[in-house]
């Protein structure tokens, strides 16, 4: 079947237009609904962003807040947005703009800015938005959208809480009706200057916004609060209390939007004194872009989960950045992705970008038609709306952490306290000093805490092999050696990264262990996810130290090919040689056990067939009985790699190993691989279960080396049972003791590992 051809650009455009036509009604309704929510809050955000410039620039601030969503949505659609997300000012982003305008522009110590009038600061504010948009677009173009989200959550939460606190305090003067700014701590001494009626208007507005959904569900809370606040304000005015009420917005010099600020950017940049503020401006713009990008990525993810439409983070950053650049040229503040308006747009039926164009058209018509009405809007109502934004901006996670801490409901108090400390540091620094500096401090503190957490021991579990043994079954004499001297074998299960922060602690642990009669150290690397050059060098140093002392370092579970390749490049695998690298920990323990046994016995027994009379399965038998048993056995030899029996075979023989070793393996379901269950060495038996229960073989047994076995067939066992029952009973008793020993050994191993 031929592949389906990709739609050509013209075909895609035709399909898009057809989709728009299918959802015209929903898009129109959704766009209008979202616009009604966006208009009042955007005006408030405009005031918040540019309030530091003074009352004379309140009309410009109102227009800046309203122009932003108009330009942002149009640019997004022109750049190919296929979403119903609303691009309009966001509280976090707007607050940061207002903070920079206040501290870096209006209160700057730079001579150029100290002598500049308000119009220059206004142009500089829009240039800040333009440069931040440029950085945002570059983030998206260079695909850095996925990296922005790695700013730690406690840092962003602290920044968010600081924004909530500062937004609230910035509106206190207007809410209380003060004619001029009064510091928060000076309010008690200026109590007589408070305008009670102005405060009542603000409180009514706040109450209607926060509780309006319960009173009149069909009206959006922000619209209800706006209308209710205006009504109460002018009711007091009609009753003759105009002198006891705060001011209104004032006349707005409305004109059709035009990019005249672009020319003013050029004039400002060419000013010789501009050079002295350029570093500050670029740093501020970069900080604004980072915060705005992080906020946009997080909001896009939330909208994606609500609408089910896939969002490309990098593409959204390009559209947002370009939209903010254009909006700045028209005199607008920066946009983000507005959650409330976006949800309302989609739930009202919007499905295509036509809803964004509808929103832009509605806001533009509102500016044109309602400019006189906006002029008489009470400032206290706008302040109340921003106060609600501040209240809703307080992070719920922070409150939950504090609540759990007060109720002593926590499982990991250290992690909780570290998160709260980062949140507190960022919040306090942002409120007391500078928001950009707070973000930098927060990231630095989080990195330090991260390194502290990661620098904890990488040792997940440590145990010695006097109680935990390999799966290789050995004769009693060898098992006794392991029970006495097995503690010389130490296994370390490592996890996490072995890097400069953890490698030294690991080396110190090994150094201490080597003073406790340790001859073999096994590193289980199964759970290690990263090793840096420092970690690799530490491993090499430990290997060299142990080799000089006649001791051995073994590595296992190098399943991560990236880590295996890195250790090879660093010379670790070459230094240890392949004889010290093992597929799993069990094989490494078996190698150490073999080496330990040989070191205790010497190699005199190596390659010698196990004496028949000393086989544990024939214990407590006299010479005549041994002769009878031997006559019933057949002697067989197997070459290395030869299969003795396979899983599922019906053979029922008992095998007694006189020389060599063999391993039982079980095939893994659905794969061609097999896992080792156990290894039998000389002097041990296997296959006894089939002899006793006459069931099919449960595993495959293969010779690991040249093998010599004594084999007891089931028919011979039955003959022995009939003619020499006493000997058969002794044989069964010895087999029962062997099975009991294996079970006890397994119990000890499980207990040791579990504890």
mmCIF file with all atom_site columns, N, CA and C in Angstrom, residues 313-359:
data_model
loop_
_atom_site.group_PDB
_atom_site.id
_atom_site.type_symbol
_atom_site.label_atom_id
_atom_site.label_alt_id
_atom_site.label_comp_id
_atom_site.label_asym_id
_atom_site.label_entity_id
_atom_site.label_seq_id
_atom_site.pdbx_PDB_ins_code
_atom_site.Cartn_x
_atom_site.Cartn_y
_atom_site.Cartn_z
_atom_site.occupancy
_atom_site.B_iso_or_equiv
_atom_site.pdbx_formal_charge
_atom_site.auth_seq_id
_atom_site.auth_comp_id
_atom_site.auth_asym_id
_atom_site.auth_atom_id
_atom_site.pdbx_PDB_model_num
ATOM 1   N N  . UNK A 1 313 ? 5.985   23.663 23.303 1.00 0.00 ? 313 UNK A N  1
ATOM 2   C CA . UNK A 1 313 ? 6.510   24.728 24.156 1.00 0.00 ? 313 UNK A CA 1
ATOM 3   C C  . UNK A 1 313 ? 7.367   25.718 23.383 1.00 0.00 ? 313 UNK A C  1
ATOM 4   N N  . UNK A 1 314 ? 8.261   25.213 22.537 1.00 0.00 ? 314 UNK A N  1
ATOM 5   C CA . UNK A 1 314 ? 9.165   26.105 21.808 1.00 0.00 ? 314 UNK A CA 1
ATOM 6   C C  . UNK A 1 314 ? 8.410   26.987 20.822 1.00 0.00 ? 314 UNK A C  1
ATOM 7   N N  . UNK A 1 315 ? 7.428   26.420 20.139 1.00 0.00 ? 315 UNK A N  1
ATOM 8   C CA . UNK A 1 315 ? 6.621   27.218 19.217 1.00 0.00 ? 315 UNK A CA 1
ATOM 9   C C  . UNK A 1 315 ? 5.842   28.298 19.933 1.00 0.00 ? 315 UNK A C  1
ATOM 10  N N  . UNK A 1 316 ? 5.312   27.981 21.106 1.00 0.00 ? 316 UNK A N  1
ATOM 11  C CA . UNK A 1 316 ? 4.566   28.981 21.871 1.00 0.00 ? 316 UNK A CA 1
ATOM 12  C C  . UNK A 1 316 ? 5.478   30.114 22.329 1.00 0.00 ? 316 UNK A C  1
ATOM 13  N N  . UNK A 1 317 ? 6.721   29.779 22.691 1.00 0.00 ? 317 UNK A N  1
ATOM 14  C CA . UNK A 1 317 ? 7.648   30.835 23.106 1.00 0.00 ? 317 UNK A CA 1
ATOM 15  C C  . UNK A 1 317 ? 7.977   31.770 21.951 1.00 0.00 ? 317 UNK A C  1
ATOM 16  N N  . UNK A 1 318 ? 8.116   31.218 20.751 1.00 0.00 ? 318 UNK A N  1
ATOM 17  C CA . UNK A 1 318 ? 8.369   32.064 19.581 1.00 0.00 ? 318 UNK A CA 1
ATOM 18  C C  . UNK A 1 318 ? 7.192   33.000 19.356 1.00 0.00 ? 318 UNK A C  1
ATOM 19  N N  . UNK A 1 319 ? 5.976   32.464 19.407 1.00 0.00 ? 319 UNK A N  1
ATOM 20  C CA . UNK A 1 319 ? 4.791   33.295 19.180 1.00 0.00 ? 319 UNK A CA 1
ATOM 21  C C  . UNK A 1 319 ? 4.629   34.346 20.282 1.00 0.00 ? 319 UNK A C  1
ATOM 22  N N  . UNK A 1 320 ? 4.824   33.926 21.530 1.00 0.00 ? 320 UNK A N  1
ATOM 23  C CA . UNK A 1 320 ? 4.711   34.887 22.625 1.00 0.00 ? 320 UNK A CA 1
ATOM 24  C C  . UNK A 1 320 ? 5.766   35.978 22.514 1.00 0.00 ? 320 UNK A C  1
ATOM 25  N N  . UNK A 1 321 ? 7.014   35.564 22.239 1.00 0.00 ? 321 UNK A N  1
ATOM 26  C CA . UNK A 1 321 ? 8.092   36.543 22.129 1.00 0.00 ? 321 UNK A CA 1
ATOM 27  C C  . UNK A 1 321 ? 7.849   37.526 21.009 1.00 0.00 ? 321 UNK A C  1
ATOM 28  N N  . UNK A 1 322 ? 7.472   37.025 19.836 1.00 0.00 ? 322 UNK A N  1
ATOM 29  C CA . UNK A 1 322 ? 7.197   37.918 18.704 1.00 0.00 ? 322 UNK A CA 1
ATOM 30  C C  . UNK A 1 322 ? 6.018   38.835 19.018 1.00 0.00 ? 322 UNK A C  1
ATOM 31  N N  . UNK A 1 323 ? 4.979   38.270 19.661 1.00 0.00 ? 323 UNK A N  1
ATOM 32  C CA . UNK A 1 323 ? 3.819   39.088 20.025 1.00 0.00 ? 323 UNK A CA 1
ATOM 33  C C  . UNK A 1 323 ? 4.178   40.191 20.999 1.00 0.00 ? 323 UNK A C  1
ATOM 34  N N  . UNK A 1 324 ? 5.046   39.894 21.965 1.00 0.00 ? 324 UNK A N  1
ATOM 35  C CA . UNK A 1 324 ? 5.455   40.917 22.930 1.00 0.00 ? 324 UNK A CA 1
ATOM 36  C C  . UNK A 1 324 ? 6.316   41.994 22.284 1.00 0.00 ? 324 UNK A C  1
ATOM 37  N N  . UNK A 1 325 ? 7.139   41.600 21.310 1.00 0.00 ? 325 UNK A N  1
ATOM 38  C CA . UNK A 1 325 ? 7.933   42.599 20.594 1.00 0.00 ? 325 UNK A CA 1
ATOM 39  C C  . UNK A 1 325 ? 7.028   43.565 19.836 1.00 0.00 ? 325 UNK A C  1
ATOM 40  N N  . UNK A 1 326 ? 6.046   43.023 19.132 1.00 0.00 ? 326 UNK A N  1
ATOM 41  C CA . UNK A 1 326 ? 5.131   43.870 18.364 1.00 0.00 ? 326 UNK A CA 1
ATOM 42  C C  . UNK A 1 326 ? 4.268   44.710 19.311 1.00 0.00 ? 326 UNK A C  1
ATOM 43  N N  . UNK A 1 327 ? 3.780   44.081 20.403 1.00 0.00 ? 327 UNK A N  1
ATOM 44  C CA . UNK A 1 327 ? 2.945   44.819 21.354 1.00 0.00 ? 327 UNK A CA 1
ATOM 45  C C  . UNK A 1 327 ? 3.711   45.996 21.948 1.00 0.00 ? 327 UNK A C  1
ATOM 46  N N  . UNK A 1 328 ? 4.997   45.816 22.233 1.00 0.00 ? 328 UNK A N  1
ATOM 47  C CA . UNK A 1 328 ? 5.800   46.910 22.785 1.00 0.00 ? 328 UNK A CA 1
ATOM 48  C C  . UNK A 1 328 ? 5.894   48.067 21.807 1.00 0.00 ? 328 UNK A C  1
ATOM 49  N N  . UNK A 1 329 ? 5.990   47.747 20.523 1.00 0.00 ? 329 UNK A N  1
ATOM 50  C CA . UNK A 1 329 ? 6.059   48.812 19.516 1.00 0.00 ? 329 UNK A CA 1
ATOM 51  C C  . UNK A 1 329 ? 4.766   49.625 19.468 1.00 0.00 ? 329 UNK A C  1
ATOM 52  N N  . UNK A 1 330 ? 3.647   48.977 19.819 1.00 0.00 ? 330 UNK A N  1
ATOM 53  C CA . UNK A 1 330 ? 2.354   49.652 19.814 1.00 0.00 ? 330 UNK A CA 1
ATOM 54  C C  . UNK A 1 330 ? 2.027   50.266 21.179 1.00 0.00 ? 330 UNK A C  1
ATOM 55  N N  . UNK A 1 331 ? 2.923   50.079 22.173 1.00 0.00 ? 331 UNK A N  1
ATOM 56  C CA . UNK A 1 331 ? 2.655   50.612 23.502 1.00 0.00 ? 331 UNK A CA 1
ATOM 57  C C  . UNK A 1 331 ? 1.904   49.651 24.390 1.00 0.00 ? 331 UNK A C  1
ATOM 58  N N  . UNK A 1 332 ? 2.179   48.359 24.261 1.00 0.00 ? 332 UNK A N  1
ATOM 59  C CA . UNK A 1 332 ? 1.524   47.357 25.097 1.00 0.00 ? 332 UNK A CA 1
ATOM 60  C C  . UNK A 1 332 ? 2.523   46.674 26.011 1.00 0.00 ? 332 UNK A C  1
ATOM 61  N N  . UNK A 1 333 ? 2.029   46.139 27.121 1.00 0.00 ? 333 UNK A N  1
ATOM 62  C CA . UNK A 1 333 ? 2.896   45.398 28.030 1.00 0.00 ? 333 UNK A CA 1
ATOM 63  C C  . UNK A 1 333 ? 2.998   43.945 27.557 1.00 0.00 ? 333 UNK A C  1
ATOM 64  N N  . UNK A 1 334 ? 3.755   43.144 28.294 1.00 0.00 ? 334 UNK A N  1
ATOM 65  C CA . UNK A 1 334 ? 4.016   41.761 27.879 1.00 0.00 ? 334 UNK A CA 1
ATOM 66  C C  . UNK A 1 334 ? 2.807   40.867 28.127 1.00 0.00 ? 334 UNK A C  1
ATOM 67  N N  . UNK A 1 335 ? 2.658   39.883 27.259 1.00 0.00 ? 335 UNK A N  1
ATOM 68  C CA . UNK A 1 335 ? 1.599   38.887 27.386 1.00 0.00 ? 335 UNK A CA 1
ATOM 69  C C  . UNK A 1 335 ? 2.153   37.578 27.939 1.00 0.00 ? 335 UNK A C  1
ATOM 70  N N  . UNK A 1 336 ? 1.263   36.813 28.503 1.00 0.00 ? 336 UNK A N  1
ATOM 71  C CA . UNK A 1 336 ? 1.520   35.421 28.847 1.00 0.00 ? 336 UNK A CA 1
ATOM 72  C C  . UNK A 1 336 ? 0.343   34.611 28.349 1.00 0.00 ? 336 UNK A C  1
ATOM 73  N N  . UNK A 1 337 ? 0.187   33.411 28.891 1.00 0.00 ? 337 UNK A N  1
ATOM 74  C CA . UNK A 1 337 ? -0.969  32.582 28.547 1.00 0.00 ? 337 UNK A CA 1
ATOM 75  C C  . UNK A 1 337 ? -1.941  32.677 29.710 1.00 0.00 ? 337 UNK A C  1
ATOM 76  N N  . UNK A 1 338 ? -3.080  33.315 29.475 1.00 0.00 ? 338 UNK A N  1
ATOM 77  C CA . UNK A 1 338 ? -4.062  33.577 30.517 1.00 0.00 ? 338 UNK A CA 1
ATOM 78  C C  . UNK A 1 338 ? -4.924  32.338 30.739 1.00 0.00 ? 338 UNK A C  1
ATOM 79  N N  . UNK A 1 339 ? -4.801  31.733 31.924 1.00 0.00 ? 339 UNK A N  1
ATOM 80  C CA . UNK A 1 339 ? -5.522  30.485 32.199 1.00 0.00 ? 339 UNK A CA 1
ATOM 81  C C  . UNK A 1 339 ? -7.034  30.687 32.251 1.00 0.00 ? 339 UNK A C  1
ATOM 82  N N  . UNK A 1 340 ? -7.481  31.694 33.027 1.00 0.00 ? 340 UNK A N  1
ATOM 83  C CA . UNK A 1 340 ? -8.913  31.896 33.181 1.00 0.00 ? 340 UNK A CA 1
ATOM 84  C C  . UNK A 1 340 ? -9.613  32.163 31.860 1.00 0.00 ? 340 UNK A C  1
ATOM 85  N N  . UNK A 1 341 ? -9.075  33.071 31.067 1.00 0.00 ? 341 UNK A N  1
ATOM 86  C CA . UNK A 1 341 ? -9.680  33.394 29.774 1.00 0.00 ? 341 UNK A CA 1
ATOM 87  C C  . UNK A 1 341 ? -9.592  32.218 28.808 1.00 0.00 ? 341 UNK A C  1
ATOM 88  N N  . UNK A 1 342 ? -8.491  31.478 28.858 1.00 0.00 ? 342 UNK A N  1
ATOM 89  C CA . UNK A 1 342 ? -8.326  30.337 27.958 1.00 0.00 ? 342 UNK A CA 1
ATOM 90  C C  . UNK A 1 342 ? -9.337  29.245 28.266 1.00 0.00 ? 342 UNK A C  1
ATOM 91  N N  . UNK A 1 343 ? -9.520  28.940 29.558 1.00 0.00 ? 343 UNK A N  1
ATOM 92  C CA . UNK A 1 343 ? -10.508 27.926 29.938 1.00 0.00 ? 343 UNK A CA 1
ATOM 93  C C  . UNK A 1 343 ? -11.915 28.375 29.540 1.00 0.00 ? 343 UNK A C  1
ATOM 94  N N  . UNK A 1 344 ? -12.222 29.641 29.797 1.00 0.00 ? 344 UNK A N  1
ATOM 95  C CA . UNK A 1 344 ? -13.548 30.155 29.445 1.00 0.00 ? 344 UNK A CA 1
ATOM 96  C C  . UNK A 1 344 ? -13.766 30.106 27.938 1.00 0.00 ? 344 UNK A C  1
ATOM 97  N N  . UNK A 1 345 ? -12.746 30.420 27.171 1.00 0.00 ? 345 UNK A N  1
ATOM 98  C CA . UNK A 1 345 ? -12.838 30.403 25.716 1.00 0.00 ? 345 UNK A CA 1
ATOM 99  C C  . UNK A 1 345 ? -13.165 28.995 25.208 1.00 0.00 ? 345 UNK A C  1
ATOM 100 N N  . UNK A 1 346 ? -12.423 28.009 25.695 1.00 0.00 ? 346 UNK A N  1
ATOM 101 C CA . UNK A 1 346 ? -12.615 26.637 25.223 1.00 0.00 ? 346 UNK A CA 1
ATOM 102 C C  . UNK A 1 346 ? -13.957 26.079 25.685 1.00 0.00 ? 346 UNK A C  1
ATOM 103 N N  . UNK A 1 347 ? -14.332 26.348 26.927 1.00 0.00 ? 347 UNK A N  1
ATOM 104 C CA . UNK A 1 347 ? -15.572 25.774 27.456 1.00 0.00 ? 347 UNK A CA 1
ATOM 105 C C  . UNK A 1 347 ? -16.812 26.452 26.908 1.00 0.00 ? 347 UNK A C  1
ATOM 106 N N  . UNK A 1 348 ? -16.638 27.642 26.324 1.00 0.00 ? 348 UNK A N  1
ATOM 107 C CA . UNK A 1 348 ? -17.768 28.314 25.681 1.00 0.00 ? 348 UNK A CA 1
ATOM 108 C C  . UNK A 1 348 ? -17.980 27.821 24.257 1.00 0.00 ? 348 UNK A C  1
ATOM 109 N N  . UNK A 1 349 ? -17.118 26.922 23.786 1.00 0.00 ? 349 UNK A N  1
ATOM 110 C CA . UNK A 1 349 ? -17.307 26.340 22.461 1.00 0.00 ? 349 UNK A CA 1
ATOM 111 C C  . UNK A 1 349 ? -16.226 26.648 21.461 1.00 0.00 ? 349 UNK A C  1
ATOM 112 N N  . UNK A 1 350 ? -15.231 27.459 21.812 1.00 0.00 ? 350 UNK A N  1
ATOM 113 C CA . UNK A 1 350 ? -14.166 27.809 20.867 1.00 0.00 ? 350 UNK A CA 1
ATOM 114 C C  . UNK A 1 350 ? -13.306 26.596 20.562 1.00 0.00 ? 350 UNK A C  1
ATOM 115 N N  . UNK A 1 351 ? -12.958 26.428 19.285 1.00 0.00 ? 351 UNK A N  1
ATOM 116 C CA . UNK A 1 351 ? -12.130 25.303 18.867 1.00 0.00 ? 351 UNK A CA 1
ATOM 117 C C  . UNK A 1 351 ? -11.031 25.700 17.881 1.00 0.00 ? 351 UNK A C  1
ATOM 118 N N  . UNK A 1 352 ? -11.057 26.930 17.372 1.00 0.00 ? 352 UNK A N  1
ATOM 119 C CA . UNK A 1 352 ? -10.060 27.351 16.390 1.00 0.00 ? 352 UNK A CA 1
ATOM 120 C C  . UNK A 1 352 ? -9.524  28.736 16.753 1.00 0.00 ? 352 UNK A C  1
ATOM 121 N N  . UNK A 1 353 ? -8.447  29.161 16.112 1.00 0.00 ? 353 UNK A N  1
ATOM 122 C CA . UNK A 1 353 ? -7.895  30.504 16.377 1.00 0.00 ? 353 UNK A CA 1
ATOM 123 C C  . UNK A 1 353 ? -8.831  31.650 16.015 1.00 0.00 ? 353 UNK A C  1
ATOM 124 N N  . UNK A 1 354 ? -9.937  31.364 15.325 1.00 0.00 ? 354 UNK A N  1
ATOM 125 C CA . UNK A 1 354 ? -10.906 32.418 15.050 1.00 0.00 ? 354 UNK A CA 1
ATOM 126 C C  . UNK A 1 354 ? -11.380 33.067 16.353 1.00 0.00 ? 354 UNK A C  1
ATOM 127 N N  . UNK A 1 355 ? -11.408 32.287 17.436 1.00 0.00 ? 355 UNK A N  1
ATOM 128 C CA . UNK A 1 355 ? -11.826 32.834 18.729 1.00 0.00 ? 355 UNK A CA 1
ATOM 129 C C  . UNK A 1 355 ? -10.845 33.898 19.209 1.00 0.00 ? 355 UNK A C  1
ATOM 130 N N  . UNK A 1 356 ? -9.559  33.748 18.906 1.00 0.00 ? 356 UNK A N  1
ATOM 131 C CA . UNK A 1 356 ? -8.571  34.749 19.318 1.00 0.00 ? 356 UNK A CA 1
ATOM 132 C C  . UNK A 1 356 ? -8.758  36.044 18.541 1.00 0.00 ? 356 UNK A C  1
ATOM 133 N N  . UNK A 1 357 ? -9.057  35.918 17.248 1.00 0.00 ? 357 UNK A N  1
ATOM 134 C CA . UNK A 1 357 ? -9.322  37.120 16.452 1.00 0.00 ? 357 UNK A CA 1
ATOM 135 C C  . UNK A 1 357 ? -10.596 37.807 16.933 1.00 0.00 ? 357 UNK A C  1
ATOM 136 N N  . UNK A 1 358 ? -11.583 37.015 17.335 1.00 0.00 ? 358 UNK A N  1
ATOM 137 C CA . UNK A 1 358 ? -12.819 37.586 17.885 1.00 0.00 ? 358 UNK A CA 1
ATOM 138 C C  . UNK A 1 358 ? -12.519 38.363 19.162 1.00 0.00 ? 358 UNK A C  1
ATOM 139 N N  . UNK A 1 359 ? -11.713 37.769 20.046 1.00 0.00 ? 359 UNK A N  1
ATOM 140 C CA . UNK A 1 359 ? -11.343 38.439 21.292 1.00 0.00 ? 359 UNK A CA 1
ATOM 141 C C  . UNK A 1 359 ? -10.638 39.756 21.001 1.00 0.00 ? 359 UNK A C  1
#
